[in-house]
XYZ file of C-alpha atoms in Angstrom:
679
model
C 148.303 56.763 8.354
C 151.002 54.080 9.658
C 150.381 50.632 8.453
C 152.102 48.317 11.338
C 151.371 44.404 11.221
C 150.824 42.142 14.833
C 151.273 38.886 15.093
C 147.662 37.338 16.346
C 146.823 34.047 17.181
C 149.447 32.679 14.903
C 148.470 34.639 11.235
C 149.802 37.538 11.088
C 147.440 41.219 9.971
C 148.147 44.406 9.599
C 146.742 47.715 11.335
C 145.823 50.893 10.688
C 148.047 53.207 13.451
C 145.902 56.535 14.035
C 146.688 59.802 16.053
C 146.636 59.120 18.799
C 143.183 60.404 20.831
C 143.803 63.633 23.148
C 142.553 61.231 26.034
C 145.089 58.740 25.387
C 147.895 60.922 25.456
C 147.234 62.804 28.360
C 146.776 59.028 29.604
C 150.146 58.721 28.677
C 152.145 61.080 30.044
C 150.318 60.762 33.253
C 151.882 57.623 33.271
C 155.272 58.689 32.586
C 154.695 61.259 35.377
C 154.508 59.293 37.427
C 157.208 56.592 36.457
C 159.028 59.518 36.704
C 158.001 61.040 39.923
C 158.618 56.986 41.453
C 162.060 57.248 40.073
C 162.747 60.337 42.025
C 161.339 59.664 45.200
C 163.712 56.044 44.487
C 166.740 58.518 44.156
C 165.929 60.608 47.116
C 165.050 57.619 48.599
C 168.660 55.515 47.386
C 170.775 58.617 48.592
C 169.235 59.076 51.857
C 169.730 55.850 52.579
C 173.086 55.135 51.409
C 175.034 58.333 52.596
C 173.594 57.012 55.845
C 175.310 54.058 55.914
C 178.374 55.262 54.799
C 178.481 57.301 57.501
C 177.717 55.481 60.353
C 180.739 52.644 58.862
C 182.810 55.793 58.927
C 181.298 55.912 62.519
C 181.623 52.407 63.524
C 185.468 52.494 61.756
C 186.470 55.509 63.948
C 184.844 54.326 67.671
C 187.029 50.420 66.292
C 190.300 52.407 65.632
C 190.132 53.782 68.718
C 188.774 51.012 70.581
C 192.058 48.945 69.836
C 193.617 51.169 70.196
C 192.364 52.122 74.058
C 192.503 47.508 74.458
C 196.298 47.819 73.352
C 198.084 49.880 75.917
C 195.401 50.824 78.679
C 195.705 54.137 77.753
C 192.969 56.141 79.551
C 194.946 53.966 82.304
C 198.853 55.046 82.541
C 200.530 57.832 83.433
C 200.623 60.341 81.125
C 204.343 60.297 80.878
C 203.684 56.697 79.450
C 201.033 58.111 76.563
C 203.311 60.289 75.504
C 206.324 57.193 74.897
C 203.540 55.047 73.728
C 204.355 58.054 70.506
C 207.195 55.415 69.173
C 210.705 57.534 67.128
C 209.339 60.232 64.428
C 205.742 59.807 65.982
C 206.884 61.678 69.221
C 208.455 64.530 67.932
C 204.686 66.054 65.685
C 202.480 65.172 68.645
C 205.477 66.895 71.053
C 204.593 70.078 68.920
C 201.113 69.750 69.081
C 201.744 69.864 73.426
C 203.701 73.093 72.689
C 201.052 74.577 70.892
C 198.665 73.636 73.830
C 201.286 74.655 76.557
C 201.693 78.290 75.581
C 199.516 80.647 76.699
C 198.598 83.002 74.335
C 196.271 79.481 72.479
C 195.627 78.260 75.806
C 193.863 81.957 77.012
C 192.653 80.749 73.272
C 190.972 77.941 71.845
C 192.532 74.737 74.248
C 189.832 75.337 77.182
C 188.665 72.129 76.078
C 190.343 71.159 78.810
C 188.341 70.840 80.913
C 185.987 68.801 79.188
C 188.687 66.447 78.023
C 192.313 65.753 77.821
C 194.611 67.696 75.593
C 196.182 63.847 74.583
C 192.447 62.607 73.964
C 191.225 65.141 71.273
C 194.390 64.573 69.194
C 194.502 61.188 69.029
C 190.309 61.200 68.536
C 190.830 63.777 65.267
C 193.087 61.690 64.653
C 190.692 58.568 64.565
C 188.146 60.727 63.345
C 189.789 61.458 59.912
C 189.828 57.405 59.505
C 185.747 58.310 59.553
C 186.034 60.844 56.693
C 188.628 58.078 55.368
C 185.919 54.979 54.907
C 182.943 57.479 53.620
C 185.860 58.335 51.204
C 186.405 55.229 50.170
C 182.377 53.796 49.651
C 181.338 56.773 48.127
C 184.535 56.423 45.829
C 182.977 53.105 45.161
C 179.506 54.631 44.555
C 179.900 56.973 41.999
C 181.563 53.950 39.609
C 179.388 50.907 39.806
C 175.534 52.918 40.488
C 175.298 52.150 44.328
C 175.456 52.039 47.812
C 176.113 48.026 47.475
C 179.465 48.954 46.702
C 180.746 51.936 48.830
C 179.406 49.089 51.155
C 181.798 46.185 50.578
C 184.405 48.499 49.843
C 184.286 49.781 53.374
C 183.232 46.108 54.576
C 186.657 44.811 53.201
C 188.632 47.887 54.402
C 188.036 47.372 57.754
C 188.377 43.597 57.828
C 192.019 43.673 56.311
C 193.241 46.508 58.420
C 196.752 45.191 58.568
C 196.948 45.449 55.322
C 195.110 48.775 55.236
C 195.508 51.372 57.686
C 198.085 50.868 61.097
C 196.114 55.104 62.754
C 195.980 53.049 65.996
C 199.451 52.178 67.085
C 201.214 55.289 65.078
C 198.585 57.570 65.432
C 200.788 60.999 64.916
C 202.825 59.810 61.815
C 202.236 62.386 59.358
C 200.674 59.981 56.693
C 197.621 59.302 58.512
C 196.688 62.828 58.324
C 196.947 62.306 54.873
C 195.825 59.304 53.755
C 192.144 60.528 54.486
C 192.215 63.587 52.512
C 193.674 61.566 49.487
C 191.073 59.736 49.715
C 188.757 63.387 49.375
C 190.402 64.367 46.759
C 190.064 61.336 44.731
C 185.941 60.978 45.359
C 186.198 64.195 44.017
C 188.566 63.602 40.276
C 185.810 60.237 40.080
C 182.841 62.989 40.281
C 184.344 65.980 38.335
C 185.454 62.968 35.260
C 181.376 62.239 35.746
C 179.789 62.853 31.949
C 176.815 66.166 32.209
C 178.312 67.686 34.976
C 177.120 71.528 35.082
C 179.192 74.121 35.571
C 178.291 75.218 38.774
C 179.119 71.618 39.950
C 182.127 71.216 37.332
C 184.013 74.517 39.308
C 182.685 73.483 43.220
C 184.672 70.013 42.259
C 187.235 71.607 40.921
C 187.332 73.712 44.771
C 187.081 70.690 46.559
C 190.142 68.860 44.290
C 191.883 72.260 45.184
C 191.339 71.814 48.485
C 191.148 68.327 49.608
C 195.001 69.122 46.387
C 196.769 71.368 49.302
C 195.883 69.270 52.578
C 197.474 66.716 50.849
C 200.372 68.196 50.478
C 200.591 69.772 53.848
C 200.106 67.649 55.465
C 202.464 63.994 54.672
C 206.415 64.961 53.853
C 205.670 62.385 50.663
C 203.298 64.172 49.030
C 204.821 64.919 45.698
C 205.885 61.586 44.923
C 202.210 60.780 45.631
C 201.030 63.214 43.290
C 203.742 62.910 40.816
C 202.066 59.257 39.846
C 199.158 60.768 40.223
C 199.834 62.820 37.599
C 200.939 60.287 35.199
C 197.790 58.203 36.791
C 195.441 60.713 35.093
C 198.942 61.714 31.842
C 198.683 58.288 30.457
C 194.976 58.066 29.902
C 194.325 61.211 27.983
C 196.817 60.864 25.801
C 195.332 57.868 23.992
C 192.212 60.108 24.348
C 190.030 58.381 27.936
C 189.661 62.242 29.753
C 188.452 65.241 28.877
C 191.575 66.581 27.705
C 190.330 70.435 29.225
C 189.428 69.159 33.192
C 193.090 67.449 33.082
C 194.630 70.548 32.983
C 192.963 71.840 35.790
C 193.566 69.465 37.615
C 197.459 69.432 36.827
C 197.320 73.042 37.583
C 195.997 72.086 41.108
C 197.763 70.220 41.752
C 201.386 72.764 41.346
C 198.701 75.426 42.477
C 198.238 73.739 45.983
C 202.012 72.904 45.933
C 203.239 76.338 45.847
C 200.595 77.174 48.462
C 202.381 74.627 50.761
C 205.997 75.489 49.561
C 204.823 78.417 50.851
C 202.845 77.307 54.280
C 206.315 75.949 55.132
C 208.226 78.625 54.961
C 209.525 78.276 51.277
C 211.131 74.119 51.414
C 212.726 73.813 49.687
C 212.587 70.867 48.584
C 208.904 71.408 47.334
C 210.031 74.203 44.520
C 212.721 71.551 43.624
C 209.468 68.776 43.687
C 209.243 66.273 40.366
C 205.569 66.664 40.074
C 206.030 70.918 39.089
C 208.238 69.778 36.941
C 206.009 66.999 35.412
C 203.013 68.953 35.458
C 204.300 72.674 33.395
C 206.882 70.090 30.716
C 203.046 68.207 30.133
C 201.522 71.785 29.841
C 204.230 73.215 27.641
C 204.464 70.209 25.330
C 200.724 70.691 24.952
C 201.870 74.592 23.763
C 204.582 73.035 21.180
C 202.597 69.745 19.612
C 199.253 70.924 17.835
C 197.042 68.328 15.841
C 198.170 65.817 18.986
C 195.353 63.298 19.013
C 194.510 63.569 15.274
C 195.631 61.529 12.050
C 195.319 57.864 11.299
C 196.863 54.556 14.043
C 199.837 55.770 12.601
C 200.819 58.763 12.665
C 199.012 58.738 16.606
C 201.720 56.934 17.439
C 204.380 58.790 15.659
C 202.930 61.860 17.526
C 202.190 59.727 20.673
C 205.347 58.707 21.128
C 207.178 62.297 20.326
C 204.983 63.690 22.103
C 206.457 61.789 26.081
C 209.708 62.143 24.946
C 209.244 66.036 24.504
C 207.328 65.879 28.058
C 209.915 63.010 29.670
C 213.265 65.096 28.473
C 211.501 68.974 29.774
C 210.768 67.635 33.189
C 214.253 66.965 33.355
C 216.109 70.058 31.499
C 212.508 72.084 34.153
C 214.313 69.670 37.161
C 218.565 70.270 36.755
C 217.513 73.555 36.248
C 215.510 74.990 39.584
C 218.265 73.278 41.581
C 220.878 74.724 39.754
C 219.715 77.629 40.412
C 218.687 77.484 43.427
C 220.974 75.331 44.525
C 218.539 72.494 46.123
C 219.477 68.261 47.540
C 216.801 68.129 50.580
C 215.700 65.123 48.765
C 218.628 63.674 46.964
C 218.990 60.962 49.298
C 215.776 59.953 48.092
C 217.373 59.029 44.245
C 220.217 57.834 45.930
C 217.992 55.109 47.146
C 215.747 54.557 44.573
C 218.963 53.836 42.452
C 220.535 51.794 44.850
C 217.554 49.728 44.946
C 217.134 48.903 41.657
C 220.040 47.469 40.581
C 222.028 50.807 38.669
C 225.172 50.451 41.190
C 226.091 50.206 44.600
C 226.148 53.132 47.771
C 228.659 53.614 50.320
C 226.780 56.786 51.469
C 224.926 56.441 54.457
C 221.725 57.602 54.643
C 220.071 56.061 51.092
C 221.654 52.271 52.976
C 219.301 53.610 56.041
C 216.341 53.712 54.152
C 217.860 50.455 52.004
C 217.816 47.981 55.717
C 215.026 49.360 56.504
C 212.263 46.651 56.077
C 209.416 48.948 55.102
C 211.187 50.376 52.182
C 211.823 46.488 51.077
C 209.374 44.315 48.317
C 206.024 44.049 49.662
C 205.730 39.917 51.075
C 204.728 37.777 49.116
C 202.226 36.622 52.574
C 200.333 40.398 52.681
C 198.264 38.999 48.882
C 197.367 35.505 51.516
C 195.561 37.983 54.133
C 193.882 39.305 51.849
C 193.129 36.852 49.807
C 191.463 35.447 53.107
C 188.752 38.622 52.979
C 188.053 37.601 48.575
C 189.576 41.058 48.821
C 192.692 40.583 46.167
C 190.478 37.722 44.105
C 187.828 39.937 43.396
C 190.991 42.466 42.716
C 191.973 41.186 39.713
C 188.539 39.341 38.673
C 187.844 43.312 38.028
C 191.128 44.314 36.453
C 191.540 41.864 33.781
C 187.770 42.935 31.963
C 188.322 46.198 32.292
C 191.970 46.779 31.249
C 191.606 44.752 28.224
C 188.315 47.548 27.365
C 191.220 49.898 28.076
C 194.244 48.551 25.232
C 191.102 47.694 23.165
C 189.344 51.376 23.790
C 193.264 53.060 23.303
C 193.387 51.368 20.079
C 189.843 52.606 18.838
C 190.933 56.211 19.768
C 193.880 56.141 18.261
C 193.142 54.002 14.587
C 190.483 56.155 14.372
C 188.712 54.311 12.386
C 185.034 53.928 12.094
C 185.266 49.866 11.411
C 187.101 50.119 14.967
C 184.669 52.401 17.418
C 181.907 50.100 16.826
C 183.347 47.116 17.517
C 185.059 49.139 20.432
C 181.590 50.648 21.568
C 180.775 48.330 24.066
C 184.123 48.922 25.795
C 183.436 51.839 25.312
C 181.056 52.285 27.506
C 182.312 49.443 30.277
C 185.320 52.762 30.652
C 183.778 56.193 31.299
C 186.797 58.804 32.243
C 185.906 58.228 35.315
C 186.485 54.319 34.834
C 189.714 54.799 32.831
C 191.233 57.702 35.841
C 190.469 53.833 38.704
C 192.388 52.701 36.791
C 195.422 53.127 36.293
C 195.674 55.032 39.520
C 195.196 51.441 40.727
C 198.314 49.918 38.507
C 200.474 52.326 39.067
C 200.335 52.086 43.259
C 200.345 48.694 42.746
C 204.018 48.778 41.625
C 204.569 51.322 43.860
C 203.800 49.075 47.082
C 205.138 46.027 45.227
C 208.694 47.615 44.993
C 208.336 49.289 48.235
C 205.779 48.265 51.291
C 205.367 51.564 52.647
C 203.171 53.095 50.642
C 200.981 49.568 50.033
C 197.784 51.468 52.191
C 197.373 53.602 49.020
C 197.096 50.841 47.578
C 195.398 48.702 49.470
C 192.524 50.592 49.735
C 192.213 52.176 46.888
C 192.048 47.895 45.831
C 189.039 47.811 48.666
C 187.240 50.896 46.303
C 187.688 48.499 42.475
C 187.620 44.987 43.922
C 183.775 45.831 45.522
C 183.105 49.169 41.989
C 183.997 45.840 39.575
C 181.695 43.166 41.667
C 178.524 46.036 41.683
C 179.182 46.693 38.304
C 176.033 46.349 35.471
C 178.833 47.795 32.484
C 181.059 44.972 34.058
C 179.048 41.474 34.353
C 177.677 43.266 30.842
C 180.604 42.677 29.043
C 181.243 39.017 30.490
C 177.966 37.729 30.449
C 177.530 38.806 27.012
C 181.212 37.478 26.557
C 179.989 33.942 27.579
C 176.831 34.141 24.982
C 174.357 34.753 28.726
C 173.260 37.895 28.441
C 169.742 39.321 29.716
C 169.214 43.086 31.311
C 167.447 40.085 34.318
C 170.224 38.665 34.238
C 173.077 40.929 35.279
C 170.585 43.040 37.982
C 170.470 39.608 39.514
C 174.453 39.067 39.934
C 175.017 42.859 40.057
C 173.157 42.212 43.139
C 173.315 38.606 44.370
C 177.060 38.178 44.828
C 178.205 40.897 46.246
C 175.603 40.261 49.475
C 177.026 36.781 49.528
C 180.637 38.010 49.310
C 179.544 40.664 52.124
C 177.270 37.775 54.234
C 180.926 35.393 53.648
C 183.137 37.768 55.170
C 180.782 38.418 58.397
C 180.362 35.525 58.887
C 184.491 34.941 58.346
C 185.887 37.603 59.914
C 183.577 38.930 62.616
C 184.183 36.226 64.944
C 187.712 37.579 65.170
C 187.229 41.060 65.172
C 184.884 40.346 68.028
C 188.081 38.592 70.324
C 190.524 41.132 69.108
C 188.321 43.854 70.594
C 188.042 41.682 73.796
C 192.149 41.580 74.208
C 193.479 43.091 76.622
C 196.937 44.692 76.805
C 199.168 47.263 78.967
C 201.500 49.721 77.791
C 205.190 48.224 79.779
C 208.714 50.190 79.320
C 210.241 51.244 82.332
C 213.440 51.590 81.943
C 211.982 54.528 79.041
C 210.389 55.945 82.297
C 212.849 55.992 84.380
C 215.249 57.386 82.060
C 212.184 60.269 80.906
C 211.813 61.527 84.798
C 215.763 61.403 85.947
C 215.818 63.971 82.725
C 213.100 66.172 84.162
C 214.680 66.007 87.343
C 218.472 65.930 86.745
C 219.071 68.227 83.924
C 218.527 71.455 83.391
C 215.433 73.057 81.169
C 218.457 74.563 79.194
C 219.472 71.366 78.320
C 221.303 69.803 75.185
C 221.211 66.487 74.499
C 222.362 63.367 72.054
C 221.731 60.624 70.678
C 219.388 58.420 68.150
C 216.953 59.666 65.976
C 214.136 58.040 66.966
C 214.993 58.155 71.291
C 215.533 62.278 70.965
C 211.790 62.833 69.399
C 210.569 60.606 72.890
C 212.858 63.426 75.151
C 211.753 66.343 73.073
C 208.338 65.359 73.915
C 208.389 64.421 77.558
C 211.036 66.886 78.866
C 211.263 70.376 75.930
C 215.503 69.294 76.297
C 216.900 70.841 73.423
C 218.334 67.705 70.680
C 221.292 67.857 68.415
C 219.522 66.106 66.123
C 215.910 64.368 65.129
C 213.560 62.310 63.067
C 212.726 65.501 60.320
C 215.378 63.862 57.619
C 214.045 65.350 54.729
C 216.478 68.170 54.918
C 220.444 68.585 54.190
C 222.169 70.210 56.797
C 219.910 67.732 59.465
C 220.855 64.576 57.424
C 224.289 65.437 57.960
C 224.663 66.360 61.613
C 223.014 62.492 62.412
C 225.133 61.067 60.337
C 228.526 62.755 62.666
C 225.751 62.615 66.148
C 226.208 58.534 65.582
C 230.435 58.147 65.607
C 229.240 57.630 68.581
C 228.210 53.818 67.440
C 231.194 53.558 64.924
C 234.906 53.400 65.951
C 235.813 56.438 66.672
C 238.636 57.795 69.216
C 236.571 59.586 72.672
C 238.570 62.763 71.180
C 237.124 62.496 67.088
C 233.626 62.089 69.256
C 234.001 64.589 71.728
C 234.995 67.107 69.268
C 231.633 66.215 66.741
C 229.248 65.940 69.465
C 230.739 69.146 71.524
C 231.176 70.877 67.831
C 226.924 70.841 68.212
C 226.592 72.039 71.869
C 225.571 68.341 73.305
C 225.216 68.254 76.863
C 224.767 65.301 78.035
C 224.705 61.368 75.497
C 221.752 58.760 75.654
C 223.616 55.205 74.576
C 221.084 52.836 73.571
C 222.285 48.997 74.284
C 219.488 48.046 72.010
C 221.467 49.640 68.713
C 225.500 49.422 70.466
C 224.670 45.245 70.131
C 221.420 45.450 67.615
C 221.366 41.802 66.332
C 217.456 42.760 64.862
C 219.077 43.507 61.027
C 221.421 40.876 59.592
C 224.828 42.064 58.716
C 225.380 44.531 57.110
C 222.684 46.516 58.042
C 223.507 46.843 61.541
C 223.398 50.781 62.407
C 227.053 49.911 63.451
C 228.005 48.538 60.168
C 226.920 50.745 57.955
C 228.265 53.317 60.013
C 231.527 51.401 59.456
C 231.068 51.042 55.680
C 230.416 54.703 55.715
C 233.842 55.539 57.608
C 235.882 52.225 54.805
C 236.026 50.318 57.911
C 235.527 46.013 58.358
C 232.875 45.455 59.710
C 232.195 43.757 63.447
C 231.476 39.599 63.756
C 231.748 36.285 60.012
C 232.308 38.041 57.169
C 232.525 39.130 54.028
C 234.350 43.026 53.983
C 234.574 45.267 50.408
C 238.129 44.981 49.462
C 238.766 48.200 50.338
C 236.970 48.227 53.800
C 240.141 48.676 56.524
C 240.533 47.640 60.097
C 239.912 50.817 62.125
C 242.674 51.902 64.545
C 240.376 52.404 66.948
C 237.454 49.583 68.229
C 233.733 50.683 68.643
C 233.105 54.141 71.015
C 229.940 53.219 72.548
C 230.845 49.367 74.259
C 234.920 50.999 74.936
C 233.623 54.151 76.865
C 231.820 51.546 79.622
C 234.833 50.632 80.701
C 235.522 53.255 82.581
C 239.081 53.808 80.884
C 241.267 57.421 80.781
C 241.164 58.973 77.935
C 236.789 58.585 78.380
C 236.404 59.682 81.624
C 238.245 62.764 80.981
C 235.359 63.899 78.518
C 232.667 61.634 79.576
C 231.025 61.690 83.400
C 228.125 58.488 83.270
C 225.797 59.806 85.333
C 222.878 57.534 84.720
C 222.110 54.093 83.655
C 220.094 51.497 83.696
C 219.508 47.591 81.328
C 218.599 49.700 78.286
C 220.025 53.340 78.522
C 223.607 54.526 79.188
C 223.448 58.785 80.193
C 227.140 60.697 79.858
C 227.772 64.165 80.821
C 230.044 65.885 78.162
C 233.087 67.817 80.535
C 233.259 71.559 79.486
C 237.617 72.243 78.625
C 238.550 75.355 78.049
C-alpha cells in the first residue's frame, strides 16, 4: 500500500492507494483499447486523406503545365514540322531518338500501335508532364515525412506551383534530360528521408533501400550531370555522418547504392568513360577505404575526436584525388576535362582561352544566380519562411555536432532538446538544402534542384512541432496546446494568403493564348527535305543541327551532346565557319568530316545578344589567337587575322569562295551552301 497526498478544499490530506480492483482494471484496459482503436482510425483517415490530396495535386500540376504548353504554342493546331521545331536546341536532339525509335519497323509491330489512339508526340510530352505529377507527389511526401502532417506536403506542393518560374522549366523545354531526371531524384530523396527514420522494421528497411536504388538508377540513367549531383548528395551524407547525426550502417548502404547505380548505367550506356572517371565513384570508394583504415573513429574526448575527424577528412580527400587520377590515367579518360576547366576559370583560379570552357562561362545559365530570383521567391513568402526554418535547424545542428564530439554527459543533457528537433532525416535534409543552395547560388542552371527542395524544407519548418516547441521555449511561451495551434494555424494562413494573391494570376495565365511562329526555320526544314538526298551530310551550329536531324533525318557532322571530347573538338573545327579563316581552310575542314552542305546563321555571324568577348565569333578569335571585332581592349599577344570573317565574306560571291561553295538556299535568317567535290 502506497500513501499519496491529495488537495481537497485547499487542505492537504493523506489517502491510501490500494491495488485496483478487477472491475477498475477491466475499465482501464477498455479505455486504453478504445483510445488505441481511435488513434489507429485517425491515422488511417489521415493517411487516406493526405494520399488523395497528394495524388490530386500531382495530377493538377501535370494538367497545369500541359495547358500552359498548349496555350503558348497552340500545339494541337500547328503542323508536325512546327511541333518538332518547337523543341529547340538539344531538346530536338533528344526527341529525335524517340522519333527514330517509333519509326523503326520492329518497334511499330510491337508496342507503338497506340498511334491510332494518341499521336506519338503527345505520348512523349504527356509522359513528361505525367512525371511532373510524380515530382510533386515526391516533394509532398518528403515534407510530410519530415513534419508528420500532410498539411506540410500541401504547402510544399502549392509553393512549387506558385513559384513555377523558379522551380521548373518543363513546359517550354520538354525533352531536356533534367525533366526526365529530377522527378526520380525527388523520389530518391523521399526514400532516403524515410530510410533515415528510426525504428524501421528489417523488411521496411530492405524495401526502402530497393526504392532508393531504383530511383538512383533512373536518375543516373536520364541526366548527364547525375554524377555531380550525387557527389553533392554524398557530401550531404558524409558531413552529418562525421558528426554522428546519421546511422553509419545506413549511410554505408547509400554510398554502395550510388556506386552500383552509376556502374549499371555505365554498362547500359556502352561503358560510358565519363562515368568511370567520375569523382563520385572515387569519393565513395575513398570514404569506405578510410573507414576501414581508421578504427575507433567515433570514440574519445573532444580534442581526440576533432583530431581524428580532421585526419579522416584529409585522408578521404587525398584518396579521392589519387583514386580519380589513377582511374583517368589508366583508362585515358578526358571526357569531363572541359567541366573542370570551366570551374577553375569560374572561381577565379586563372583565366582560360579554352573554347569549350568559355562557351560555358559566357552562358547566362552557368552564371551566378540573379538577385531578382529572391524577390520572386519572397513574393510567395517561400524565401522568408525558408530562412525562418533554416536558422533554428542550423543552430540545432551546430549544438548537436558539438555534443556528439564532446561526449560529455553535462553537454548531452543541455543539448537534448536540440537532438529531438534534429532527427537523422532532418539532419540529412538540412545539409542537402545548404549544399544545393550553394550550388544554385554559383550556377543558375542548377537552381531547380534547390528551389524545389526549398519548398519542402520551408513547409517542414513551418509545420514542425519540434521547431515551434524550440522557438516557444526560447521565448518562454511554450505550452503543448499553443504549439499545436501555431503548428496548424500559421500554415493554413499562409495557404490562404498564397491562394488569395496568386489564384487570379494563374487563371489569367491559363487564359492567355499564343501561337508558334517561326516561318524561316520551317522554310529551311521543308527545303532540306524536298531538295537534298537522304544521305546528305550537314554542318552548322549544334543547336540548329539538332533540329535538322529531328525534322529531316539527315546526317550531321556535330550535335549538342557535349560530353564527348572528340565531338567537342569536331564542333570547334566546324565553328571555324564563323571565324577569320581562308575559304580553303574552311573547305578542307568541312570536307574532312564528309560535309555536303553547310548552314550559316545571321543570328550567329552578326550576334548582338552577348557582349564583346562572349560572342561566339569572339570566342573563336581568342582561341585562334586573333584580335576581336569592334571597339575595346584585346590581350597583347592577340594578332590581326590575315583573312576576313568567313561567314561575312562568303556572301560576296568572290571567286575564291565560289570555287568551293555554291549557295543553294537563303532566306532572312539562313544561308545554305553546297560544297564542291574536288578530286
